[in-house]
C-alpha cells in the first residue's frame, strides 16, 4: 500500500498540466516555464535541467542526452556528484541548485536518484524530478536495504573494495565495478568498446553510501517522472516500478540496460522534456 504523501507543491500542478505532461512522455511538446521570484518568465523560456550522475560514472555519462536536450534549446547543467555518501552528495548538489536562477527540473540516474531526492528537499527552485533507472528511497530508508528488496541485481558480486579515506577522514572503503564485468552488469546493450572506456574512467562510490539513511524524499512534495529500464541488471526493474508507484510518478519503460543514457538517449531525453513541459508560466 502506498505511504501517505505530502501535497504542498504537488497540488500546484493542475489536472490539465498533469495529463499533458504524461502524454508528453511519448509525444513531448515544447516546454515553457513558470514565473520565478522577482520576474515573469516568457512562454518561450525553459526551465534549467540539472542532471546528476550515479555511481561508477561521472557527469560525462549524460553526454548523449545532453546533446539532444541542448539541440532543443535547454540550458543543461551536469554537476559532479562527489560519491562520498548520501548526505554529503545531496548537500553538494543542493549547493549547485542554489546557484541556478529560475525553475529547475532535476534528474538523477542510478544512485543519483537518491541524491536528487534529498537535495531537492533543500532547493525551492526545483519544480519537477526525473528518475532514470534510479533509486528513489523514502525518508528513513537505507539504500543498502532498499537495493535488495527485490531480486535480480548482479551488482554486489561485481564490486571490488579498495581501502580509502572515508568522507570524515577515517579509514573507509571505496567501491569499484570490476572492469571485466562492467559491460555484462552495467551496460550489456552498449557497444563493448564504449563500455570498456566507461569502465576505465569510472569513479568509485564510498561504501558508506549504502549505509546512509535517507533524510528526505522530495518526491513526496514534487511531481516526478520515472524511466524504468526493463533489462537492468544493477537496479531490478521491479524495484524501479515499486518506487515509481509509491511516488505516484509518471512512468515510462524502455528495453535497456542500467545505462539507457547511452543505449536509449532519445527515451531519456523525452522523459526529461515531459517533466520540463509540466513547468508552466
mmCIF file of C-alpha atoms in Angstrom:
data_model
loop_
_atom_site.group_PDB
_atom_site.id
_atom_site.type_symbol
_atom_site.label_atom_id
_atom_site.label_comp_id
_atom_site.label_asym_id
_atom_site.label_seq_id
_atom_site.Cartn_x
_atom_site.Cartn_y
_atom_site.Cartn_z
ATOM 1 C CA UNK A 1 0.000 0.000 0.000
ATOM 2 C CA UNK A 2 1.438 3.396 -0.930
ATOM 3 C CA UNK A 3 2.504 5.513 2.003
ATOM 4 C CA UNK A 4 0.695 8.855 2.537
ATOM 5 C CA UNK A 5 2.245 11.713 0.616
ATOM 6 C CA UNK A 6 2.640 15.382 1.388
ATOM 7 C CA UNK A 7 0.985 17.531 -1.240
ATOM 8 C CA UNK A 8 2.294 21.029 -0.616
ATOM 9 C CA UNK A 9 3.717 21.612 -4.096
ATOM 10 C CA UNK A 10 2.228 18.637 -5.956
ATOM 11 C CA UNK A 11 -1.242 20.160 -5.694
ATOM 12 C CA UNK A 12 0.044 23.223 -7.516
ATOM 13 C CA UNK A 13 0.108 21.151 -10.710
ATOM 14 C CA UNK A 14 -3.263 21.402 -12.375
ATOM 15 C CA UNK A 15 -5.066 18.353 -13.740
ATOM 16 C CA UNK A 16 -4.692 19.611 -17.287
ATOM 17 C CA UNK A 17 -0.956 20.114 -16.912
ATOM 18 C CA UNK A 18 -0.535 16.636 -15.434
ATOM 19 C CA UNK A 19 -2.378 14.985 -18.315
ATOM 20 C CA UNK A 20 -0.401 16.945 -20.894
ATOM 21 C CA UNK A 21 2.889 16.100 -19.185
ATOM 22 C CA UNK A 22 2.072 12.402 -19.005
ATOM 23 C CA UNK A 23 1.195 12.318 -22.692
ATOM 24 C CA UNK A 24 4.420 14.111 -23.495
ATOM 25 C CA UNK A 25 6.446 11.074 -22.412
ATOM 26 C CA UNK A 26 5.627 9.525 -25.767
ATOM 27 C CA UNK A 27 4.992 12.728 -27.699
ATOM 28 C CA UNK A 28 6.713 15.535 -25.772
ATOM 29 C CA UNK A 29 5.737 19.075 -26.628
ATOM 30 C CA UNK A 30 7.785 22.209 -26.404
ATOM 31 C CA UNK A 31 8.498 23.329 -22.839
ATOM 32 C CA UNK A 32 7.769 26.563 -21.053
ATOM 33 C CA UNK A 33 8.392 27.760 -17.502
ATOM 34 C CA UNK A 34 6.620 29.434 -14.615
ATOM 35 C CA UNK A 35 7.098 32.798 -13.020
ATOM 36 C CA UNK A 36 10.185 32.954 -10.838
ATOM 37 C CA UNK A 37 10.787 35.085 -7.788
ATOM 38 C CA UNK A 38 11.071 38.703 -8.861
ATOM 39 C CA UNK A 39 10.277 38.367 -12.561
ATOM 40 C CA UNK A 40 7.878 36.799 -15.064
ATOM 41 C CA UNK A 41 9.306 34.231 -17.459
ATOM 42 C CA UNK A 42 8.117 34.322 -21.028
ATOM 43 C CA UNK A 43 6.427 31.290 -22.539
ATOM 44 C CA UNK A 44 9.440 30.773 -24.777
ATOM 45 C CA UNK A 45 11.742 30.231 -21.808
ATOM 46 C CA UNK A 46 12.521 26.771 -20.497
ATOM 47 C CA UNK A 47 13.493 25.547 -17.028
ATOM 48 C CA UNK A 48 17.118 24.710 -16.406
ATOM 49 C CA UNK A 49 17.792 20.974 -16.497
ATOM 50 C CA UNK A 50 20.192 19.700 -13.832
ATOM 51 C CA UNK A 51 21.365 16.120 -14.423
ATOM 52 C CA UNK A 52 23.034 14.143 -11.630
ATOM 53 C CA UNK A 53 25.047 11.032 -12.445
ATOM 54 C CA UNK A 54 25.253 7.864 -10.396
ATOM 55 C CA UNK A 55 27.960 5.604 -9.042
ATOM 56 C CA UNK A 56 30.735 4.120 -11.208
ATOM 57 C CA UNK A 57 30.316 7.037 -13.627
ATOM 58 C CA UNK A 58 30.923 10.757 -13.985
ATOM 59 C CA UNK A 59 28.986 13.676 -15.423
ATOM 60 C CA UNK A 60 30.047 12.778 -18.963
ATOM 61 C CA UNK A 61 27.752 9.736 -18.747
ATOM 62 C CA UNK A 62 24.931 12.158 -19.578
ATOM 63 C CA UNK A 63 26.642 13.346 -22.792
ATOM 64 C CA UNK A 64 24.341 11.621 -25.334
ATOM 65 C CA UNK A 65 21.287 13.016 -23.511
ATOM 66 C CA UNK A 66 22.764 16.487 -23.063
ATOM 67 C CA UNK A 67 23.390 16.763 -26.811
ATOM 68 C CA UNK A 68 19.715 16.063 -27.508
ATOM 69 C CA UNK A 69 18.430 18.472 -24.888
ATOM 70 C CA UNK A 70 20.739 21.276 -25.937
ATOM 71 C CA UNK A 71 19.575 20.922 -29.534
ATOM 72 C CA UNK A 72 16.084 21.623 -28.187
ATOM 73 C CA UNK A 73 17.279 24.867 -26.615
ATOM 74 C CA UNK A 74 17.552 23.800 -22.978
ATOM 75 C CA UNK A 75 20.130 25.105 -20.543
ATOM 76 C CA UNK A 76 21.705 21.961 -19.075
ATOM 77 C CA UNK A 77 23.986 21.558 -16.076
ATOM 78 C CA UNK A 78 25.536 18.196 -15.191
ATOM 79 C CA UNK A 79 27.417 18.733 -11.915
ATOM 80 C CA UNK A 80 29.950 16.349 -10.447
ATOM 81 C CA UNK A 81 28.364 14.037 -7.897
ATOM 82 C CA UNK A 82 31.104 13.524 -5.242
ATOM 83 C CA UNK A 83 30.011 9.913 -4.488
ATOM 84 C CA UNK A 84 31.222 10.334 -0.901
ATOM 85 C CA UNK A 85 27.988 9.438 0.882
ATOM 86 C CA UNK A 86 24.320 10.290 0.511
ATOM 87 C CA UNK A 87 24.146 13.334 2.799
ATOM 88 C CA UNK A 88 27.453 14.774 1.588
ATOM 89 C CA UNK A 89 26.474 14.309 -2.037
ATOM 90 C CA UNK A 90 22.997 15.771 -1.546
ATOM 91 C CA UNK A 91 24.464 18.857 0.120
ATOM 92 C CA UNK A 92 26.879 19.294 -2.771
ATOM 93 C CA UNK A 93 24.101 19.093 -5.370
ATOM 94 C CA UNK A 94 21.885 21.404 -3.292
ATOM 95 C CA UNK A 95 24.684 23.992 -3.357
ATOM 96 C CA UNK A 96 24.737 23.824 -7.160
ATOM 97 C CA UNK A 97 20.957 24.193 -7.280
ATOM 98 C CA UNK A 98 21.150 27.301 -5.101
ATOM 99 C CA UNK A 99 23.269 28.940 -7.796
ATOM 100 C CA UNK A 100 20.683 28.404 -10.549
ATOM 101 C CA UNK A 101 18.248 31.239 -11.273
ATOM 102 C CA UNK A 102 14.687 30.257 -12.040
ATOM 103 C CA UNK A 103 12.905 26.916 -12.010
ATOM 104 C CA UNK A 104 14.770 23.638 -12.314
ATOM 105 C CA UNK A 105 13.951 20.140 -13.479
ATOM 106 C CA UNK A 106 16.258 17.851 -11.511
ATOM 107 C CA UNK A 107 17.124 14.399 -12.870
ATOM 108 C CA UNK A 108 19.108 11.559 -11.329
ATOM 109 C CA UNK A 109 20.434 8.341 -12.792
ATOM 110 C CA UNK A 110 21.051 5.252 -10.657
ATOM 111 C CA UNK A 111 22.446 6.270 -7.236
ATOM 112 C CA UNK A 112 21.954 9.856 -8.386
ATOM 113 C CA UNK A 113 18.221 9.324 -7.866
ATOM 114 C CA UNK A 114 18.761 9.008 -4.120
ATOM 115 C CA UNK A 115 20.905 12.139 -4.171
ATOM 116 C CA UNK A 116 18.353 14.299 -6.004
ATOM 117 C CA UNK A 117 15.537 13.080 -3.719
ATOM 118 C CA UNK A 118 17.363 14.531 -0.735
ATOM 119 C CA UNK A 119 18.924 17.557 -2.442
ATOM 120 C CA UNK A 120 15.610 18.825 -3.832
ATOM 121 C CA UNK A 121 14.140 18.981 -0.326
ATOM 122 C CA UNK A 122 16.508 21.906 0.315
ATOM 123 C CA UNK A 123 16.153 23.603 -3.081
ATOM 124 C CA UNK A 124 12.914 25.583 -3.545
ATOM 125 C CA UNK A 125 13.653 26.220 -7.219
ATOM 126 C CA UNK A 126 13.160 22.558 -8.161
ATOM 127 C CA UNK A 127 9.753 22.110 -9.825
ATOM 128 C CA UNK A 128 9.945 18.507 -11.043
ATOM 129 C CA UNK A 129 12.040 15.382 -10.508
ATOM 130 C CA UNK A 130 13.124 12.761 -13.037
ATOM 131 C CA UNK A 131 14.436 9.305 -12.192
ATOM 132 C CA UNK A 132 16.317 7.288 -14.817
ATOM 133 C CA UNK A 133 16.880 3.637 -13.799
ATOM 134 C CA UNK A 134 17.291 5.079 -10.339
ATOM 135 C CA UNK A 135 16.969 4.619 -6.616
ATOM 136 C CA UNK A 136 14.110 6.580 -5.014
ATOM 137 C CA UNK A 137 14.421 5.980 -1.252
ATOM 138 C CA UNK A 138 11.821 7.250 1.152
ATOM 139 C CA UNK A 139 12.868 9.258 4.194
ATOM 140 C CA UNK A 140 14.370 6.881 6.746
ATOM 141 C CA UNK A 141 15.222 4.136 4.264
ATOM 142 C CA UNK A 142 18.753 2.746 3.955
ATOM 143 C CA UNK A 143 19.980 2.373 0.398
ATOM 144 C CA UNK A 144 21.654 -0.972 1.024
ATOM 145 C CA UNK A 145 18.397 -2.424 2.349
ATOM 146 C CA UNK A 146 16.290 -0.942 -0.436
ATOM 147 C CA UNK A 147 18.632 -2.343 -3.086
ATOM 148 C CA UNK A 148 17.878 -5.950 -2.081
ATOM 149 C CA UNK A 149 14.128 -5.537 -1.588
ATOM 150 C CA UNK A 150 13.561 -7.201 -4.962
ATOM 151 C CA UNK A 151 15.752 -9.920 -6.521
ATOM 152 C CA UNK A 152 17.648 -9.641 -9.773
ATOM 153 C CA UNK A 153 20.595 -7.331 -9.180
ATOM 154 C CA UNK A 154 24.007 -8.618 -10.272
ATOM 155 C CA UNK A 155 25.814 -5.622 -8.834
ATOM 156 C CA UNK A 156 27.097 -6.789 -5.430
ATOM 157 C CA UNK A 157 29.204 -9.733 -6.691
ATOM 158 C CA UNK A 158 30.733 -7.485 -9.358
ATOM 159 C CA UNK A 159 32.105 -4.925 -6.895
ATOM 160 C CA UNK A 160 35.721 -4.543 -5.824
ATOM 161 C CA UNK A 161 36.560 -2.995 -2.449
ATOM 162 C CA UNK A 162 39.548 -0.659 -2.193
ATOM 163 C CA UNK A 163 40.653 0.826 1.157
ATOM 164 C CA UNK A 164 40.358 4.613 1.005
ATOM 165 C CA UNK A 165 39.707 7.523 3.366
ATOM 166 C CA UNK A 166 36.055 7.856 4.356
ATOM 167 C CA UNK A 167 34.345 11.248 3.922
ATOM 168 C CA UNK A 168 35.168 12.119 7.548
ATOM 169 C CA UNK A 169 38.841 11.224 7.119
ATOM 170 C CA UNK A 170 38.652 7.900 8.933
ATOM 171 C CA UNK A 171 39.502 4.570 7.342
ATOM 172 C CA UNK A 172 36.917 3.672 4.741
ATOM 173 C CA UNK A 173 36.263 1.662 1.595
ATOM 174 C CA UNK A 174 35.669 2.711 -1.999
ATOM 175 C CA UNK A 175 33.634 0.501 -4.308
ATOM 176 C CA UNK A 176 34.526 -0.029 -7.959
ATOM 177 C CA UNK A 177 32.697 -2.093 -10.553
ATOM 178 C CA UNK A 178 35.058 -4.736 -11.907
ATOM 179 C CA UNK A 179 36.163 -3.686 -15.362
ATOM 180 C CA UNK A 180 35.805 -7.231 -16.711
ATOM 181 C CA UNK A 181 32.147 -7.303 -15.595
ATOM 182 C CA UNK A 182 31.206 -3.691 -16.365
ATOM 183 C CA UNK A 183 29.728 -4.483 -19.771
ATOM 184 C CA UNK A 184 27.809 -7.535 -18.543
ATOM 185 C CA UNK A 185 26.348 -5.977 -15.401
ATOM 186 C CA UNK A 186 26.102 -2.259 -16.146
ATOM 187 C CA UNK A 187 25.756 -1.795 -19.887
ATOM 188 C CA UNK A 188 25.151 -5.025 -21.773
ATOM 189 C CA UNK A 189 23.394 -3.233 -24.661
ATOM 190 C CA UNK A 190 26.118 -0.607 -25.119
ATOM 191 C CA UNK A 191 28.877 -1.322 -27.674
ATOM 192 C CA UNK A 192 31.705 -3.215 -25.911
ATOM 193 C CA UNK A 193 34.328 -0.629 -26.861
ATOM 194 C CA UNK A 194 32.220 2.125 -25.301
ATOM 195 C CA UNK A 195 31.563 0.057 -22.184
ATOM 196 C CA UNK A 196 35.285 -0.676 -21.796
ATOM 197 C CA UNK A 197 36.071 3.034 -21.955
ATOM 198 C CA UNK A 198 33.377 3.836 -19.396
ATOM 199 C CA UNK A 199 34.728 1.121 -17.124
ATOM 200 C CA UNK A 200 38.223 2.591 -17.334
ATOM 201 C CA UNK A 201 37.120 6.104 -16.311
ATOM 202 C CA UNK A 202 34.551 5.122 -13.658
ATOM 203 C CA UNK A 203 34.562 6.961 -10.329
ATOM 204 C CA UNK A 204 34.187 4.935 -7.138
ATOM 205 C CA UNK A 205 31.383 5.174 -4.611
ATOM 206 C CA UNK A 206 32.149 5.349 -0.913
ATOM 207 C CA UNK A 207 30.752 2.196 0.672
ATOM 208 C CA UNK A 208 29.267 4.411 3.375
ATOM 209 C CA UNK A 209 26.566 5.473 0.909
ATOM 210 C CA UNK A 210 24.861 2.097 1.216
ATOM 211 C CA UNK A 211 24.565 2.534 4.976
ATOM 212 C CA UNK A 212 23.293 6.117 4.967
ATOM 213 C CA UNK A 213 19.682 6.659 5.978
ATOM 214 C CA UNK A 214 17.801 8.987 3.624
ATOM 215 C CA UNK A 215 16.919 12.223 5.402
ATOM 216 C CA UNK A 216 14.248 13.384 2.953
ATOM 217 C CA UNK A 217 12.197 12.261 -0.039
ATOM 218 C CA UNK A 218 11.348 15.257 -2.211
ATOM 219 C CA UNK A 219 9.194 13.086 -4.480
ATOM 220 C CA UNK A 220 6.549 13.286 -1.743
ATOM 221 C CA UNK A 221 6.156 17.011 -2.430
ATOM 222 C CA UNK A 222 7.090 17.292 -6.105
ATOM 223 C CA UNK A 223 5.735 15.751 -9.304
ATOM 224 C CA UNK A 224 8.061 13.100 -10.671
ATOM 225 C CA UNK A 225 8.757 11.182 -13.863
ATOM 226 C CA UNK A 226 10.396 7.756 -13.963
ATOM 227 C CA UNK A 227 12.004 5.783 -16.769
ATOM 228 C CA UNK A 228 12.197 2.081 -15.901
ATOM 229 C CA UNK A 229 14.980 0.125 -17.599
ATOM 230 C CA UNK A 230 13.404 -3.288 -18.099
ATOM 231 C CA UNK A 231 16.691 -5.148 -18.707
ATOM 232 C CA UNK A 232 18.517 -3.538 -15.777
ATOM 233 C CA UNK A 233 20.976 -5.842 -14.009
ATOM 234 C CA UNK A 234 22.008 -3.229 -11.467
ATOM 235 C CA UNK A 235 18.716 -1.956 -10.007
ATOM 236 C CA UNK A 236 15.979 -4.580 -10.504
ATOM 237 C CA UNK A 237 13.164 -3.349 -12.760
ATOM 238 C CA UNK A 238 10.597 -4.451 -10.155
ATOM 239 C CA UNK A 239 12.239 -2.169 -7.597
ATOM 240 C CA UNK A 240 12.097 0.697 -10.083
ATOM 241 C CA UNK A 241 8.391 0.032 -10.688
ATOM 242 C CA UNK A 242 7.639 -0.241 -6.954
ATOM 243 C CA UNK A 243 9.345 3.078 -6.246
ATOM 244 C CA UNK A 244 7.532 4.801 -9.110
ATOM 245 C CA UNK A 245 4.135 3.521 -7.938
ATOM 246 C CA UNK A 246 4.521 4.704 -4.380
ATOM 247 C CA UNK A 247 5.743 8.107 -5.590
ATOM 248 C CA UNK A 248 2.789 8.478 -7.964
ATOM 249 C CA UNK A 249 5.340 9.049 -10.684
ATOM 250 C CA UNK A 250 4.560 9.440 -14.394
ATOM 251 C CA UNK A 251 6.200 6.247 -15.630
ATOM 252 C CA UNK A 252 7.575 5.045 -18.944
ATOM 253 C CA UNK A 253 9.587 1.928 -19.693
ATOM 254 C CA UNK A 254 12.383 1.185 -22.115
ATOM 255 C CA UNK A 255 14.062 -2.089 -23.013
ATOM 256 C CA UNK A 256 17.510 -1.098 -21.774
ATOM 257 C CA UNK A 257 20.380 -1.999 -19.514
ATOM 258 C CA UNK A 258 21.212 0.078 -16.454
ATOM 259 C CA UNK A 259 22.704 2.656 -18.830
ATOM 260 C CA UNK A 260 19.855 3.997 -21.003
ATOM 261 C CA UNK A 261 21.801 7.269 -21.074
ATOM 262 C CA UNK A 262 23.843 5.551 -23.803
ATOM 263 C CA UNK A 263 21.605 2.787 -25.127
ATOM 264 C CA UNK A 264 18.337 4.787 -25.240
ATOM 265 C CA UNK A 265 19.208 8.500 -25.030
ATOM 266 C CA UNK A 266 16.142 9.567 -27.038
ATOM 267 C CA UNK A 267 13.844 7.906 -24.500
ATOM 268 C CA UNK A 268 15.712 9.519 -21.623
ATOM 269 C CA UNK A 269 15.560 12.956 -23.243
ATOM 270 C CA UNK A 270 11.835 12.529 -23.942
ATOM 271 C CA UNK A 271 11.041 11.812 -20.282
ATOM 272 C CA UNK A 272 13.079 14.810 -19.127
ATOM 273 C CA UNK A 273 11.328 17.032 -21.662
ATOM 274 C CA UNK A 274 7.957 15.737 -20.461
ATOM 275 C CA UNK A 275 8.849 16.863 -16.955
ATOM 276 C CA UNK A 276 10.005 20.217 -18.331
ATOM 277 C CA UNK A 277 6.674 20.620 -20.151
ATOM 278 C CA UNK A 278 4.890 20.449 -16.788
ATOM 279 C CA UNK A 279 6.673 23.578 -15.567
ATOM 280 C CA UNK A 280 4.178 26.245 -16.611
ATOM 281 C CA UNK A 281 4.456 30.076 -16.585
#
